[in-house]
Each structure stands twice: as C-alpha cells, then as structure tokens.
Amino acid sequence: MFRALLLAPPGAGKGTQGERLAQRHGVPHLATGDLLREHVSRGTDLGRAAAAHMDSGDLVPDDLVIEMVLQRIGGHDGGEPMTDFLLDGFPRTLPQARAAYEFARKAHRTFHAVIVLEVPEDELVRRLVRRGEEQGRADDSAEVIRNRLAVYEASTGPLVEYYEERGILVRVDGTGAVADVTERVEAALAPVLAARA
Ligand code: AMP
C-alpha cells in the first residue's frame, strides 16, 4: 500500500523524484503536468482549455484538473483504476485538496504521506533556467518562472499546513544529488508508512 503525494515548487525535482519513488514502490507515477502537456499536444478539448494557463505559468482551473485526475484514478478514462500511486503536481490548491480528500475518503484511498521537497528559491530559479535551455519547455522562461513561483507560494503553499494538520506531512531537503534526495525521502517516509501499516 503506497499512496503518496509530492508537493514542491517548480524546479524542486518533483518529476525526477516522482519517477524514482514510484518505481521503488512499484506504483504508477501520476504527474498532472505531464498529463496536461499530453492533452495539449494531442489537441484535446482539455488541452485547448489548459494551454494558455500553462504557457503563462498560471494554474489550470480546478474543475478541469480535478475531473482529469479523478477520472484517471477511478479508471473512468479507459485506463485501469488505481488503488496505489505516487501523485506529482496534484493537489495544487485547497479546493483540489478538498476534492481529492472527499473522493479518497469515499473510496477508502486517503493518502499515506505527503512529501514536501524544500529547495531555496535562488536554486529553483537556477535549475528552471537551465531546464529551459536544455529542454526548451515553454514555461521555463525567466518571466514565466517568476510567475510560477509566485503562484506556488500563493495557491499551493497553504497545502503544507493543510497536510501538516492531518499528520501526514514529511519535509525533505531537496538540494544536492538526485540519489541523496531519494534516500532522504525514503528515510523520512519509513516511520510515516510504518505508522499507517
Ligand atoms: P508541472 O509540470 O507540475 O510544473 O505543471 C506544469 C503546469 O501544468 C503548471 O504550471 C500548471 O499550469 C499546470 N498544472 C499541473 N498540475 C496542475 C494542478 N494540479 N492544478 C492546476 N494546474 C496544474
């Protein structure tokens, strides 16, 4: 049993750590940014509705994202339903967190742990600028990066307290080598998962 959420600002390594953690725990890595980028490139209705928000570094409206994720987890989009997962990039707002909790409670699939990757802002900016140069992601330009960090603080920051109050928050230093961060996450997760077993 492993249902965890990665909560971290852009550039903190969510995607990289998400893939590693999902693989280690044998669960699907469900990254909403990746799902949304896929919709944009396929030109679906959702992709068309999401693209402008993503390009400017703003969040895609809650109702669209909630629908997309719950459909995916529930297996109502043609895929298999998921009982375990590593969620990356969702929830990102309090309304999303409340909707996720409602769904999870009814389906008996509440999260076991929420992992916060902590990285200082100047390091985040350095990493995002480098990724923009290497991968050419449209939302990794200097102006959009600033907006994404501000959006994270305003909309996603409050989730740290929300999950801290529920006693499932794990804070991890996200600086340094990728493998070291993964080991730190695993070490911090162990007692939380043991307590839930
Ligand atoms: P990411 O790859 O996680 O950085 O996500 C890229 C972009 O996708 C974000 O800047 C948002 O525009 C959008 N996005 C991803 N996840 C969400 C979410 N849970 N709620 C709203 N927008 C999202």
XYZ file of C-alpha atoms and ligand atoms in Angstrom:
220
model
C 0.000 0.000 0.000
C 1.560 3.252 -1.079
C -0.383 6.395 -1.825
C 1.782 9.454 -1.633
C 1.793 12.981 -2.934
C 4.808 15.067 -3.875
C 4.345 18.724 -3.005
C 7.096 21.004 -4.217
C 7.696 24.247 -6.086
C 8.613 24.179 -9.778
C 12.233 23.121 -10.157
C 12.436 21.229 -6.859
C 12.719 17.856 -8.604
C 9.151 16.561 -8.407
C 9.312 14.832 -11.776
C 12.691 13.193 -11.172
C 11.988 12.113 -7.606
C 8.425 11.147 -8.518
C 9.626 8.664 -11.109
C 12.235 7.172 -8.770
C 9.847 6.831 -5.841
C 7.080 5.347 -7.979
C 9.494 2.775 -9.365
C 10.846 1.830 -5.941
C 7.386 1.350 -4.503
C 6.008 -0.332 -7.615
C 3.188 2.165 -8.168
C 2.204 4.378 -11.122
C 3.692 7.881 -11.281
C 0.791 10.204 -11.957
C 2.104 13.653 -12.922
C -0.612 16.168 -13.733
C 1.815 18.461 -15.620
C 2.740 15.527 -17.911
C -0.921 14.555 -18.405
C -1.822 18.146 -19.251
C 1.113 18.529 -21.674
C -0.072 15.338 -23.392
C -3.575 16.797 -23.772
C -2.089 19.989 -25.228
C -0.003 18.083 -27.759
C -2.965 15.860 -28.737
C -5.151 18.974 -29.086
C -7.998 17.609 -26.944
C -10.730 19.922 -25.562
C -8.960 19.846 -22.200
C -5.616 20.610 -23.850
C -7.085 23.598 -25.675
C -8.637 24.901 -22.446
C -5.401 24.395 -20.482
C -2.724 25.655 -22.875
C -2.917 29.412 -22.279
C -2.912 28.971 -18.485
C 0.125 26.712 -18.670
C 2.052 28.978 -21.023
C 1.702 31.928 -18.674
C 2.608 29.840 -15.614
C -0.880 30.052 -14.114
C -2.832 27.088 -12.818
C -5.356 25.308 -14.984
C -8.858 25.808 -13.471
C -9.619 23.473 -10.558
C -12.701 21.825 -12.069
C -10.796 20.703 -15.185
C -7.839 19.297 -13.263
C -9.972 17.603 -10.607
C -12.050 15.902 -13.285
C -8.943 14.743 -15.169
C -7.232 13.258 -12.099
C -10.280 11.609 -10.557
C -11.200 10.078 -13.916
C -7.659 8.691 -14.188
C -7.545 7.298 -10.631
C -11.066 5.913 -10.867
C -10.301 4.264 -14.222
C -13.135 6.154 -15.950
C -10.917 7.337 -18.805
C -10.393 3.938 -20.346
C -7.374 3.073 -18.161
C -7.131 0.768 -15.132
C -8.408 2.107 -11.796
C -5.563 2.890 -9.390
C -5.507 1.889 -5.752
C -1.907 2.989 -5.206
C 0.031 5.829 -6.818
C 2.628 8.500 -6.498
C 0.870 11.754 -7.328
C 3.056 14.564 -8.620
C 1.611 18.048 -9.048
C -1.878 17.426 -7.659
C -3.480 18.730 -5.489
C -2.086 22.225 -6.007
C -4.876 24.300 -4.430
C -7.071 23.938 -1.341
C -10.215 23.209 -3.421
C -8.276 20.442 -5.226
C -7.092 19.041 -1.882
C -10.641 19.029 -0.513
C -11.991 17.340 -3.647
C -9.208 14.739 -3.501
C -9.955 14.036 0.156
C -13.706 13.662 -0.461
C -13.053 11.200 -3.268
C -10.375 9.330 -1.340
C -12.459 9.012 1.815
C -15.388 7.525 -0.100
C -13.103 5.144 -1.991
C -11.071 4.310 1.168
C -7.950 5.565 -0.556
C -6.706 8.502 1.517
C -3.032 9.473 1.188
C -0.472 7.807 3.436
C 2.096 10.560 3.112
C 2.676 13.977 1.580
C 6.319 14.684 0.778
C 7.458 18.304 0.628
C 10.736 18.895 -1.208
C 12.376 22.027 0.171
C 14.774 23.962 -2.088
C 15.801 27.640 -1.688
C 14.294 29.984 -4.262
C 17.571 31.086 -5.905
C 18.435 27.419 -6.507
C 14.957 26.809 -8.013
C 15.418 29.683 -10.447
C 18.884 28.396 -11.454
C 17.505 24.899 -12.107
C 14.496 26.141 -14.091
C 16.564 28.441 -16.278
C 18.931 25.519 -17.009
C 15.987 23.210 -17.817
C 14.562 25.879 -20.140
C 17.875 25.997 -22.013
C 18.240 22.208 -22.168
C 14.663 21.073 -22.823
C 13.030 24.160 -24.293
C 9.923 23.916 -22.119
C 7.793 26.961 -22.987
C 7.022 27.760 -19.337
C 10.699 27.787 -18.274
C 11.383 31.362 -19.463
C 12.516 33.943 -16.867
C 9.225 35.842 -16.657
C 7.040 32.725 -16.518
C 9.345 31.149 -13.917
C 8.794 34.129 -11.610
C 5.041 33.798 -12.038
C 5.071 30.037 -11.401
C 6.994 30.519 -8.150
C 4.560 33.239 -7.027
C 1.581 31.037 -7.955
C 3.110 28.159 -5.991
C 3.532 30.266 -2.898
C 0.040 31.755 -3.044
C -2.021 28.741 -4.154
C -0.043 25.642 -3.180
C 1.829 26.934 -0.101
C -1.306 26.658 2.099
C -1.433 22.906 1.420
C 1.662 22.414 3.579
C -0.300 23.484 6.637
C -3.392 21.557 5.481
C -1.475 18.267 5.381
C 0.639 19.080 8.437
C -2.581 19.291 10.437
C -3.508 15.838 9.164
C -0.204 14.454 10.435
C 0.966 13.020 7.113
C 3.456 15.697 6.042
C 7.114 14.780 5.533
C 9.626 17.581 4.905
C 12.751 16.718 2.975
C 15.776 18.786 1.966
C 15.618 18.705 -1.834
C 19.129 20.069 -2.502
C 22.124 18.009 -3.597
C 22.484 14.873 -5.694
C 19.347 13.150 -7.010
C 20.184 9.823 -5.316
C 20.839 11.532 -1.970
C 17.459 13.263 -2.102
C 15.736 9.926 -2.836
C 17.456 8.334 0.174
C 16.418 11.257 2.377
C 12.819 10.865 1.209
C 12.846 7.130 1.919
C 14.338 7.642 5.377
C 11.724 10.272 6.213
C 8.879 8.168 4.812
C 9.701 4.967 6.666
C 8.244 5.924 10.066
C 5.159 7.522 8.491
C 4.410 4.415 6.415
C 5.107 2.133 9.395
C 2.629 4.106 11.498
C -0.066 3.644 8.816
C 0.543 -0.069 8.268
P 4.302 20.878 -13.696
O 4.837 20.006 -14.767
O 3.841 20.102 -12.489
O 5.220 22.004 -13.336
O 2.965 21.551 -14.291
C 3.034 22.381 -15.426
C 1.796 23.259 -15.492
O 0.629 22.434 -15.591
C 1.553 24.145 -14.292
O 2.282 25.356 -14.340
C 0.050 24.383 -14.407
O -0.248 25.331 -15.415
C -0.447 23.031 -14.889
N -0.821 22.142 -13.758
C -0.219 20.980 -13.393
N -0.830 20.425 -12.332
C -1.851 21.270 -12.005
C -2.833 21.270 -10.996
N -2.905 20.295 -10.075
N -3.716 22.306 -10.966
C -3.668 23.294 -11.872
N -2.756 23.365 -12.839
C -1.839 22.365 -12.925
